[in-house]
Amino acid sequence: ATATRALFMLFGATGDLAKRKLYPSIFNLYKKGYVDNDHFALIGTGRREWSDEKFREVILDSVSANADSEEQAKAFASHFYYMSHDVTNPEHYDALSDYANKLDQQYDIEGNRIFYISMAPNFFGTVAKNLKAHNCLSDNGGFNRLIIEKPFGRDYDTAEELNNALAKSFNENQVYRIDHYLGKEMVQNIIALRFGNPLIEGIWNNKYIDNIQVTLAEKLGVEERAGYYDGSGALRDMVQNHTMQMLTILAMEDPISFKDVDIRREKIRALRSMHVYTEDEARQNFVRGQYGANGDQRDYRHEDNVPNDSITETYVAGKVLFENKRWKNVPFYIRTGKMLTDKFTRIDVVFKKPLVDIFASAKGTESELNNNVLTLFVDPVNKIILRLNGKQAGQGMEMQPLDLTHTQSDEEKAATPEPYERLIHDAILGNATNFASWDEVSRAWEFADVIRHVWDTDKPDFPNYTPGSMGPDAADELLARDGRAWVFNS
Ligand code: NAD
């Protein structure tokens, strides 16, 4: 492992994400030696008046369960420093800058800095601006990289405004926009499977693929995020970012290499060939839903912190088209929602049926052959199933589905880092493959904004689906109209 020297500056260090995800991830990188154990420090900031001791207690609390020994956890925590800081007060950044320089010297970090903004998005621009204005970036040859959390804007205009604000302090190649779906093992495996196998790459086109289905299902409702969620909705929360990123990786052309610049180039090309709907087309090709009540489960409009006339969608299904040679006439169907049958993410690649069914024609019957389906299970288990047609054992020639299944082993599972661990590691290596670039984010907003505008204008007929189902009937009709059906539907 290459150990990287790094000073982290974390904004939002007292927050939920930091404690649940970021500290355990940085600890794992420390344990594995990816973060140089002697040459690293973290300055955490938040509004609370914490001491370094208090901060370190929180760190110990968050990493101890995963430590080999108490000494190890304590040694790790000793690199953590806390500053109470109001990010809207410019003067505070002078103190931060001094502190960063001091720790840089103390730990001989050589100017490598990672700024991580884990705060509400309205602060992203302010922090970035002040970091630069108050010399918090190093200037002695080390790297300066900015990691920012989602959401990146709430439409094209706000995203552009935010991006312009960031661009005043950081170049595009210094900005790492988190989309934690890109840190998932099976999402990365799409690239491995597509470009490592002629068997797959050879048929990855409209000659053999009938349609592709991407499902991001959640079992829970809005829980304590209701206040935030009601101002966002499923289109912004799940489609514009995670779903679009997965679609892009499925649809892109062969990158000339696995380098981040090469992959980004192809992702952007794919997104540019994606058809952005007109408003009328959006009405026809996108479906929204909001969950109703079911037994003890309240309907969405009666959840805490949700207005009882809310038109926020908790479900989206849609058809996405890429207008290029590879994908002409191959619909990509997507769906995501809350309160569905279960929590899972899966991709179903549905292949065309044989042009001629010699088994049926010999018997003079209708074909009973199924479509071949390659299913990539992204969550909660990493699994791949290739569904073929095979022969039923016995005399005669009766056909039946035959599944080739690969399930991740326990060892593979243990070797699989959490998305945040992998992404922070990528950022310290300067590898932007698994982060969303501005061109990608902005194109995805252009696509989503049309749908959003239609939905903000037209009055929905909510609620329209039952908790514990796979969404509204209209989502099934969307495919039925094309003579198709969701592969997973129960
Ligand atoms: P949080 O509310 O738990 O924490 C917010 C942090 O910001 C706290 O440390 C607080 O002290 C600090 N803060 C707020 N105002 C401040 C100010 N004026 N000056 C200085 N510090 C201030 O938030 P969170 O859940 O940790 O989320 C952080 C970011 O991560 C958000 O962008 C969120 O969208 C994103 N995110 C969170 C999760 C999650 O599971 N929590 C998941 C994905 C993305």
Coordinates of C-alpha atoms and ligand atoms in Angstrom, one line a residue:
A1 CA 0.0 0.0 0.0
T2 CA 1.2 3.5 -0.8
A3 CA 0.8 5.6 2.3
T4 CA -0.2 9.1 1.6
R5 CA 0.6 12.0 3.8
A6 CA -2.5 14.1 4.4
L7 CA -4.0 16.8 6.5
F8 CA -7.8 16.5 6.5
M9 CA -9.9 19.6 7.3
L10 CA -13.4 18.4 8.0
F11 CA -16.4 20.8 8.1
G12 CA -19.3 19.3 10.0
A13 CA -17.2 17.2 12.3
T14 CA -19.9 16.9 15.0
G15 CA -22.4 15.7 12.4
D16 CA -24.2 12.4 11.9
L17 CA -22.4 11.5 8.6
A18 CA -19.0 12.2 10.1
K19 CA -19.6 9.9 13.1
R20 CA -21.3 7.1 11.3
K21 CA -19.3 6.9 8.1
L22 CA -16.3 9.2 7.8
Y23 CA -14.4 8.4 11.0
P24 CA -14.8 4.6 10.5
S25 CA -13.7 5.0 6.9
I26 CA -10.6 7.1 7.7
F27 CA -9.8 4.6 10.5
N28 CA -9.8 1.7 8.0
L29 CA -7.5 3.6 5.7
Y30 CA -5.2 4.2 8.6
K31 CA -5.3 0.5 9.7
K32 CA -4.5 -0.6 6.1
G33 CA -1.7 1.9 5.8
Y34 CA -3.2 3.9 3.0
V35 CA -3.1 7.0 5.2
D36 CA 0.4 7.5 6.4
N37 CA 0.2 6.7 10.2
D38 CA 2.9 9.1 11.2
H39 CA 2.2 11.9 8.8
F40 CA -1.5 12.6 9.1
A41 CA -3.8 14.9 11.1
L42 CA -7.4 15.9 11.0
I43 CA -8.9 19.2 12.0
G44 CA -12.6 18.9 12.7
T45 CA -14.8 21.9 12.9
G46 CA -18.4 22.3 14.0
R47 CA -20.5 24.8 15.8
R48 CA -20.2 23.1 19.2
E49 CA -17.7 24.1 21.8
W50 CA -15.8 20.8 22.0
S51 CA -12.3 20.3 23.3
D52 CA -9.8 18.0 21.6
E53 CA -10.4 15.5 24.4
K54 CA -14.1 15.5 23.7
F55 CA -13.6 15.2 20.0
R56 CA -11.2 12.2 20.5
E57 CA -13.8 10.5 22.7
V58 CA -16.3 10.8 19.9
I59 CA -13.7 9.3 17.5
L60 CA -12.9 6.4 19.8
D61 CA -16.6 5.8 20.2
S62 CA -17.0 5.7 16.4
V63 CA -14.0 3.4 15.6
S64 CA -13.3 1.2 18.7
A65 CA -15.6 -1.6 17.6
N66 CA -13.4 -2.0 14.5
A67 CA -10.0 -1.6 16.2
D68 CA -7.4 -4.4 16.8
S69 CA -6.6 -2.9 20.2
E70 CA -7.5 0.0 22.4
E71 CA -4.0 1.4 21.8
Q72 CA -4.5 1.4 18.1
A73 CA -7.8 3.3 18.4
K74 CA -6.2 5.8 20.8
A75 CA -3.1 6.3 18.6
F76 CA -5.5 7.1 15.7
A77 CA -7.6 9.5 17.7
S78 CA -4.5 11.4 18.9
H79 CA -4.2 12.8 15.3
F80 CA -7.6 14.5 15.7
Y81 CA -7.9 18.2 16.6
Y82 CA -11.1 20.2 17.0
M83 CA -11.9 23.9 16.3
S84 CA -15.2 25.4 17.2
H85 CA -15.9 27.4 14.0
D86 CA -18.7 29.3 12.4
V87 CA -18.3 28.7 8.7
T88 CA -20.0 32.0 7.9
N89 CA -17.5 34.0 9.9
P90 CA -14.5 34.8 7.7
E91 CA -12.2 35.6 10.5
H92 CA -12.3 32.1 11.8
Y93 CA -10.6 30.9 8.7
D94 CA -7.4 32.8 9.6
A95 CA -7.2 30.7 12.7
L96 CA -7.9 27.6 10.7
S97 CA -5.1 28.4 8.3
D98 CA -2.6 29.0 11.1
Y99 CA -3.6 25.7 12.7
A100 CA -3.3 23.8 9.5
N101 CA 0.2 25.2 8.9
K102 CA 1.2 24.3 12.4
L103 CA 0.0 20.7 12.2
D104 CA 1.5 20.4 8.7
Q105 CA 4.9 21.2 10.3
Q106 CA 4.3 19.1 13.4
Y107 CA 3.4 16.0 11.3
D108 CA 5.6 16.8 8.3
I109 CA 2.7 16.5 5.9
E110 CA 4.3 18.3 3.0
G111 CA 1.3 20.3 2.1
N112 CA -1.2 17.6 1.1
R113 CA -4.7 18.8 2.1
I114 CA -8.1 17.3 1.8
F115 CA -11.0 19.6 2.6
Y116 CA -14.2 17.7 3.3
I117 CA -17.5 19.6 3.6
S118 CA -20.0 17.4 5.3
M119 CA -22.6 20.1 6.0
A120 CA -25.8 21.3 4.6
P121 CA -25.3 22.2 1.0
N122 CA -26.0 25.9 1.4
F123 CA -22.6 26.2 3.1
F124 CA -20.6 24.5 0.4
G125 CA -19.9 27.7 -1.5
T126 CA -19.2 29.8 1.5
V127 CA -16.6 27.4 2.9
A128 CA -14.9 27.0 -0.5
K129 CA -14.6 30.7 -0.9
N130 CA -13.2 31.4 2.5
L131 CA -10.7 28.6 2.3
K132 CA -9.1 30.2 -0.6
A133 CA -9.5 33.8 0.5
H134 CA -7.9 33.0 3.9
N135 CA -5.0 30.9 2.6
C136 CA -6.2 27.6 4.0
L137 CA -4.9 25.9 0.8
S138 CA -1.3 24.9 0.9
D139 CA 1.1 26.4 -1.6
N140 CA 4.2 24.4 -1.3
G141 CA 3.7 21.7 -3.9
G142 CA 1.3 19.5 -1.9
F143 CA -2.2 18.7 -3.2
N144 CA -5.4 20.6 -2.3
R145 CA -8.6 18.6 -2.9
L146 CA -12.1 19.3 -2.0
I147 CA -14.6 16.6 -1.2
I148 CA -18.2 17.7 -1.1
E149 CA -21.3 15.9 -0.1
K150 CA -24.6 15.7 -1.9
P151 CA -26.9 17.3 -2.9
F152 CA -25.2 19.3 -5.7
G153 CA -27.8 21.9 -6.3
R154 CA -31.6 21.4 -6.6
D155 CA -31.8 22.2 -10.3
Y156 CA -29.5 23.2 -13.1
D157 CA -29.4 26.9 -12.0
T158 CA -28.6 26.3 -8.4
A159 CA -26.0 23.6 -9.3
E160 CA -24.4 26.0 -11.7
E161 CA -24.3 28.8 -9.1
L162 CA -22.7 26.4 -6.6
N163 CA -20.2 25.2 -9.2
N164 CA -19.2 28.7 -10.1
A165 CA -18.7 29.4 -6.4
L166 CA -16.4 26.4 -6.0
A167 CA -14.6 27.2 -9.2
K168 CA -13.4 30.4 -7.8
S169 CA -11.3 28.5 -5.2
F170 CA -10.7 25.0 -6.8
N171 CA -10.1 23.7 -10.3
E172 CA -12.5 21.1 -11.6
N173 CA -9.8 18.4 -11.2
Q174 CA -9.5 19.3 -7.5
V175 CA -13.2 18.8 -6.8
Y176 CA -14.5 15.4 -5.7
R177 CA -18.3 15.3 -5.7
I178 CA -19.5 12.4 -3.6
D179 CA -22.0 10.0 -5.1
H180 CA -21.7 7.0 -2.8
Y181 CA -23.3 4.7 -5.3
L182 CA -20.1 5.0 -7.3
G183 CA -18.3 3.5 -4.3
K184 CA -20.4 0.3 -4.4
E185 CA -18.6 -2.9 -5.4
M186 CA -21.2 -4.1 -7.9
V187 CA -21.4 -0.7 -9.6
Q188 CA -17.7 -0.8 -10.1
N189 CA -18.1 -4.3 -11.2
I190 CA -20.2 -3.2 -14.2
I191 CA -17.1 -1.7 -15.7
A192 CA -15.1 -4.9 -15.0
L193 CA -17.8 -7.2 -16.5
R194 CA -18.5 -5.0 -19.5
F195 CA -14.9 -4.3 -20.5
G196 CA -13.2 -7.5 -19.2
N197 CA -15.4 -9.9 -21.2
P198 CA -15.8 -10.2 -24.9
L199 CA -18.7 -12.5 -24.2
I200 CA -20.5 -9.6 -22.6
E201 CA -19.1 -6.6 -24.5
G202 CA -19.9 -8.4 -27.8
I203 CA -23.6 -8.4 -27.1
W204 CA -23.9 -5.2 -25.2
N205 CA -25.9 -3.4 -27.8
N206 CA -29.3 -3.0 -29.5
K207 CA -28.8 -6.1 -31.6
Y208 CA -29.0 -8.4 -28.5
I209 CA -30.3 -6.3 -25.6
D210 CA -34.1 -5.6 -25.5
N211 CA -34.1 -3.3 -22.5
I212 CA -32.3 -2.5 -19.3
Q213 CA -34.0 -2.0 -15.9
V214 CA -32.5 -0.2 -12.9
T215 CA -34.3 -0.4 -9.6
L216 CA -33.3 1.4 -6.4
A217 CA -35.9 0.3 -3.9
E218 CA -36.3 1.4 -0.3
K219 CA -38.4 -0.4 2.3
L220 CA -38.7 2.5 4.7
G221 CA -40.6 5.8 4.5
V222 CA -39.1 9.2 5.1
E223 CA -38.3 8.7 8.8
E224 CA -36.6 11.6 10.4
R225 CA -35.5 13.1 7.1
A226 CA -39.1 14.2 6.2
G227 CA -38.4 17.9 6.5
Y228 CA -35.6 17.7 4.0
Y229 CA -37.2 15.1 1.8
D230 CA -40.4 17.0 1.3
G231 CA -38.5 19.9 -0.3
S232 CA -36.6 17.5 -2.5
G233 CA -38.6 14.4 -3.7
A234 CA -37.4 11.2 -5.2
L235 CA -36.4 12.7 -8.6
R236 CA -33.8 15.0 -7.0
D237 CA -32.9 12.6 -4.2
M238 CA -32.3 9.4 -6.2
V239 CA -32.8 9.9 -9.9
Q240 CA -30.7 12.9 -10.9
N241 CA -27.6 11.5 -9.1
H242 CA -27.4 7.8 -8.3
T243 CA -29.7 6.5 -11.0
M244 CA -28.2 8.6 -13.7
Q245 CA -24.7 7.6 -12.7
M246 CA -25.5 3.9 -12.9
L247 CA -27.3 4.4 -16.3
T248 CA -24.2 6.2 -17.6
I249 CA -21.9 3.4 -16.7
L250 CA -24.2 0.9 -18.3
A251 CA -24.5 3.0 -21.5
M252 CA -21.1 4.4 -22.1
E253 CA -18.8 3.4 -24.9
D254 CA -15.5 1.7 -24.3
P255 CA -13.1 4.0 -22.5
I256 CA -9.6 3.9 -24.1
S257 CA -8.2 3.1 -20.7
F258 CA -9.3 2.7 -17.1
K259 CA -7.8 6.2 -16.2
D260 CA -10.3 8.6 -14.7
V261 CA -10.0 11.1 -17.5
D262 CA -10.8 8.4 -20.1
I263 CA -13.8 7.1 -18.2
R264 CA -15.2 10.5 -17.6
R265 CA -14.9 11.4 -21.2
E266 CA -17.1 8.4 -22.2
K267 CA -19.5 9.0 -19.4
I268 CA -20.1 12.5 -20.6
R269 CA -20.4 11.4 -24.2
A270 CA -23.1 8.9 -23.1
L271 CA -25.0 11.6 -21.2
R272 CA -24.8 13.9 -24.2
S273 CA -26.5 11.2 -26.3
M274 CA -29.2 10.8 -23.7
H275 CA -32.4 12.2 -25.0
V276 CA -33.6 15.2 -22.9
Y277 CA -37.4 15.1 -23.0
T278 CA -39.7 17.9 -24.0
E279 CA -42.4 18.5 -21.4
D280 CA -45.0 16.5 -23.3
E281 CA -42.5 13.6 -23.7
A282 CA -41.8 13.8 -20.0
R283 CA -45.5 13.5 -19.2
Q284 CA -45.6 10.3 -21.2
N285 CA -42.4 8.7 -20.1
F286 CA -42.1 9.5 -16.5
V287 CA -44.4 8.4 -13.7
R288 CA -44.5 9.7 -10.1
G289 CA -46.0 8.3 -7.0
Q290 CA -46.7 9.0 -3.3
Y291 CA -47.4 6.3 -0.8
G292 CA -50.7 6.0 0.9
A293 CA -51.6 4.4 4.2
N294 CA -51.5 0.7 5.0
G295 CA -52.6 -0.6 8.4
D296 CA -50.4 1.1 11.0
Q297 CA -48.4 2.8 8.3
R298 CA -49.5 6.4 7.9
D299 CA -49.7 7.9 4.4
Y300 CA -46.9 10.2 3.4
R301 CA -48.9 13.3 3.9
H302 CA -49.4 12.4 7.5
E303 CA -45.8 11.7 8.3
D304 CA -44.3 14.1 10.8
N305 CA -43.0 17.4 9.2
V306 CA -44.9 16.7 6.0
P307 CA -47.6 19.2 5.0
N308 CA -50.9 17.3 4.5
D309 CA -51.3 18.7 0.9
S310 CA -47.7 17.8 -0.1
I311 CA -47.3 16.9 -3.8
T312 CA -43.7 15.6 -3.2
E313 CA -43.1 12.3 -5.0
T314 CA -41.8 9.4 -3.0
Y315 CA -41.7 7.2 -6.2
V316 CA -40.4 7.7 -9.7
A317 CA -40.4 5.4 -12.7
G318 CA -39.3 6.4 -16.1
K319 CA -38.0 5.5 -19.5
V320 CA -34.6 6.9 -20.6
L321 CA -33.3 6.8 -24.2
F322 CA -29.8 7.1 -25.5
E323 CA -29.8 8.2 -29.1
N324 CA -26.7 6.6 -30.5
K325 CA -25.8 3.6 -32.6
R326 CA -25.4 1.3 -29.7
W327 CA -28.7 2.0 -28.0
K328 CA -31.1 3.1 -30.7
N329 CA -34.5 1.6 -29.7
V330 CA -33.3 0.1 -26.4
P331 CA -35.2 1.7 -23.5
F332 CA -33.6 2.0 -20.1
Y333 CA -36.4 1.8 -17.5
I334 CA -35.6 3.2 -14.1
R335 CA -37.6 3.2 -10.8
T336 CA -36.9 4.2 -7.3
G337 CA -39.2 4.8 -4.3
K338 CA -39.8 4.6 -0.6
M339 CA -42.0 2.1 1.2
L340 CA -41.5 -0.6 -1.5
T341 CA -41.5 -4.4 -0.9
D342 CA -37.9 -4.4 0.3
K343 CA -34.6 -2.5 0.3
F344 CA -32.5 -3.4 -2.7
T345 CA -30.7 -2.1 -5.8
R346 CA -30.6 -4.2 -8.9
I347 CA -29.9 -4.0 -12.6
D348 CA -31.7 -6.3 -15.0
V349 CA -30.3 -6.5 -18.5
V350 CA -33.0 -8.2 -20.6
F351 CA -31.8 -9.8 -23.8
K352 CA -33.9 -10.4 -26.9
K353 CA -35.5 -13.8 -27.5
P354 CA -34.2 -16.1 -30.2
L355 CA -35.6 -15.1 -33.6
V356 CA -36.8 -18.6 -34.2
D357 CA -37.9 -21.1 -31.5
I358 CA -37.1 -24.4 -33.1
F359 CA -38.5 -26.3 -30.1
A360 CA -41.9 -24.7 -30.4
S361 CA -42.0 -24.9 -34.2
A362 CA -41.3 -28.7 -34.0
K363 CA -44.3 -29.1 -31.8
G364 CA -46.4 -26.5 -33.5
T365 CA -46.9 -24.6 -30.3
E366 CA -46.3 -21.0 -29.2
S367 CA -42.8 -20.3 -28.0
E368 CA -42.3 -20.6 -24.3
L369 CA -38.7 -19.4 -24.3
N370 CA -37.9 -16.7 -21.8
N371 CA -35.7 -13.7 -22.4
N372 CA -32.1 -14.2 -21.2
V373 CA -31.6 -11.8 -18.3
L374 CA -28.4 -10.7 -16.7
T375 CA -29.2 -9.4 -13.2
L376 CA -26.6 -7.5 -11.2
F377 CA -27.6 -7.3 -7.5
V378 CA -25.9 -4.1 -6.1
D379 CA -27.5 -4.1 -2.7
P380 CA -27.8 -5.6 -0.1
V381 CA -25.8 -8.5 -1.5
N382 CA -23.4 -8.6 -4.4
K383 CA -24.7 -11.2 -6.7
I384 CA -24.9 -11.9 -10.4
I385 CA -27.4 -14.2 -12.0
L386 CA -27.5 -15.0 -15.7
R387 CA -30.8 -16.5 -16.6
L388 CA -30.7 -18.8 -19.6
N389 CA -33.1 -21.3 -21.2
G390 CA -32.1 -24.9 -20.7
K391 CA -33.6 -28.4 -21.0
Q392 CA -35.7 -30.0 -18.4
A393 CA -34.2 -33.3 -17.3
G394 CA -35.9 -36.3 -18.8
Q395 CA -37.0 -37.5 -22.2
G396 CA -38.3 -35.1 -24.7
M397 CA -37.3 -31.5 -25.1
E398 CA -39.1 -29.4 -22.6
M399 CA -37.4 -26.1 -21.9
Q400 CA -37.0 -24.4 -18.5
P401 CA -35.1 -21.4 -17.1
L402 CA -31.6 -22.2 -15.9
D403 CA -29.8 -19.7 -13.6
L404 CA -26.0 -19.3 -13.4
T405 CA -25.4 -17.6 -10.1
H406 CA -22.4 -16.0 -8.6
T407 CA -22.7 -14.8 -5.0
Q408 CA -20.0 -12.9 -3.3
S409 CA -18.2 -15.1 -0.7
D410 CA -17.7 -14.2 2.9
E411 CA -14.0 -13.5 2.2
E412 CA -14.9 -11.2 -0.7
K413 CA -17.4 -9.5 1.5
A414 CA -14.8 -8.9 4.2
A415 CA -12.4 -7.5 1.5
T416 CA -15.0 -5.1 0.2
P417 CA -14.6 -1.6 1.6
E418 CA -17.6 0.6 2.5
P419 CA -18.3 3.1 -0.3
Y420 CA -17.0 6.0 1.9
E421 CA -13.8 4.2 2.6
R422 CA -13.1 3.6 -1.0
L423 CA -14.1 7.1 -2.1
I424 CA -11.9 8.8 0.5
H425 CA -9.1 6.5 -0.5
D426 CA -9.6 7.4 -4.2
A427 CA -9.5 11.1 -3.3
I428 CA -6.2 10.9 -1.4
L429 CA -4.8 9.0 -4.5
G430 CA -6.1 11.8 -6.7
N431 CA -8.3 9.3 -8.7
A432 CA -11.6 10.9 -9.7
T433 CA -13.1 7.9 -11.5
N434 CA -15.8 7.3 -8.9
F435 CA -16.8 10.9 -8.4
A436 CA -19.3 12.9 -10.4
S437 CA -17.8 15.6 -12.7
W438 CA -19.5 18.9 -13.4
D439 CA -20.4 18.0 -17.0
E440 CA -22.1 14.9 -15.7
V441 CA -24.0 16.6 -12.9
S442 CA -25.1 19.5 -15.1
R443 CA -26.4 17.2 -17.9
A444 CA -28.3 15.1 -15.4
W445 CA -30.0 18.3 -14.1
E446 CA -30.9 19.4 -17.6
F447 CA -32.7 16.1 -17.9
A448 CA -34.4 16.1 -14.5
D449 CA -35.4 19.8 -14.6
V450 CA -37.9 19.2 -17.5
I451 CA -39.6 16.5 -15.5
R452 CA -39.5 18.5 -12.3
H453 CA -41.1 21.5 -14.1
V454 CA -44.0 19.3 -15.4
W455 CA -44.5 17.8 -12.0
D456 CA -44.5 21.2 -10.3
T457 CA -47.1 22.4 -12.8
D458 CA -49.5 19.4 -13.2
K459 CA -51.6 18.4 -10.2
P460 CA -50.9 14.8 -9.2
D461 CA -53.5 12.2 -8.0
F462 CA -51.8 11.3 -4.7
P463 CA -51.6 9.0 -2.9
N464 CA -51.4 6.3 -5.6
Y465 CA -49.5 3.3 -4.2
T466 CA -49.7 1.1 -1.2
P467 CA -46.7 0.7 1.2
G468 CA -45.2 -2.7 0.7
S469 CA -45.9 -2.8 -3.1
M470 CA -43.6 -2.0 -6.0
G471 CA -45.2 1.3 -6.7
P472 CA -48.2 2.7 -8.7
D473 CA -49.9 0.8 -11.5
A474 CA -48.8 3.5 -13.9
A475 CA -45.2 2.2 -13.5
D476 CA -46.3 -1.2 -14.8
E477 CA -48.3 0.4 -17.6
L478 CA -45.2 2.3 -18.7
L479 CA -43.6 -1.0 -19.7
A480 CA -46.8 -2.8 -20.7
R481 CA -47.4 -0.1 -23.3
D482 CA -44.1 -1.2 -24.9
G483 CA -45.1 -4.9 -24.6
R484 CA -42.7 -5.3 -21.7
A485 CA -42.8 -5.9 -17.9
W486 CA -40.5 -5.3 -15.0
V487 CA -38.3 -8.4 -14.4
F488 CA -38.7 -8.0 -10.6
N489 CA -42.3 -7.5 -9.7
S490 CA -43.6 -8.8 -6.4
Ligands
NAD1 P1 -25.7 17.1 10.5 O1 -26.8 18.1 10.6 O2 -25.7 15.9 11.4 O3 -24.3 17.9 10.8 C1 -24.1 19.2 10.3 C2 -22.7 19.7 10.8 O4 -22.5 21.0 10.3 C3 -22.5 19.7 12.3 O5 -21.2 19.3 12.6 C4 -22.7 21.2 12.6 O6 -21.9 21.6 13.8 C5 -22.1 21.8 11.4 N1 -22.6 23.2 11.2 C6 -23.8 23.6 10.9 N2 -23.9 24.9 10.7 C7 -22.6 25.4 11.0 C8 -22.0 26.7 11.0 N3 -22.7 27.8 10.7 N4 -20.7 26.7 11.2 C9 -20.0 25.6 11.4 N5 -20.5 24.4 11.5 C10 -21.8 24.3 11.2 O7 -25.5 16.7 9.0 P2 -25.1 15.3 8.3 O8 -26.2 14.3 8.4 O9 -23.8 14.9 9.0 O10 -24.9 15.6 6.8 C11 -23.8 16.3 6.3 C12 -23.8 16.4 4.8 O11 -23.8 15.0 4.3 C13 -25.1 17.0 4.1 O12 -24.7 17.6 3.0 C14 -25.9 15.8 3.8 O13 -26.8 16.0 2.7 C15 -24.9 14.8 3.4 N6 -25.3 13.4 3.6 C16 -25.6 12.9 4.8 C17 -25.9 11.6 4.9 C18 -26.3 11.0 6.3 O14 -26.5 9.7 6.3 N7 -26.3 11.7 7.3 C19 -26.0 10.7 3.8 C20 -25.6 11.3 2.6 C21 -25.3 12.6 2.5

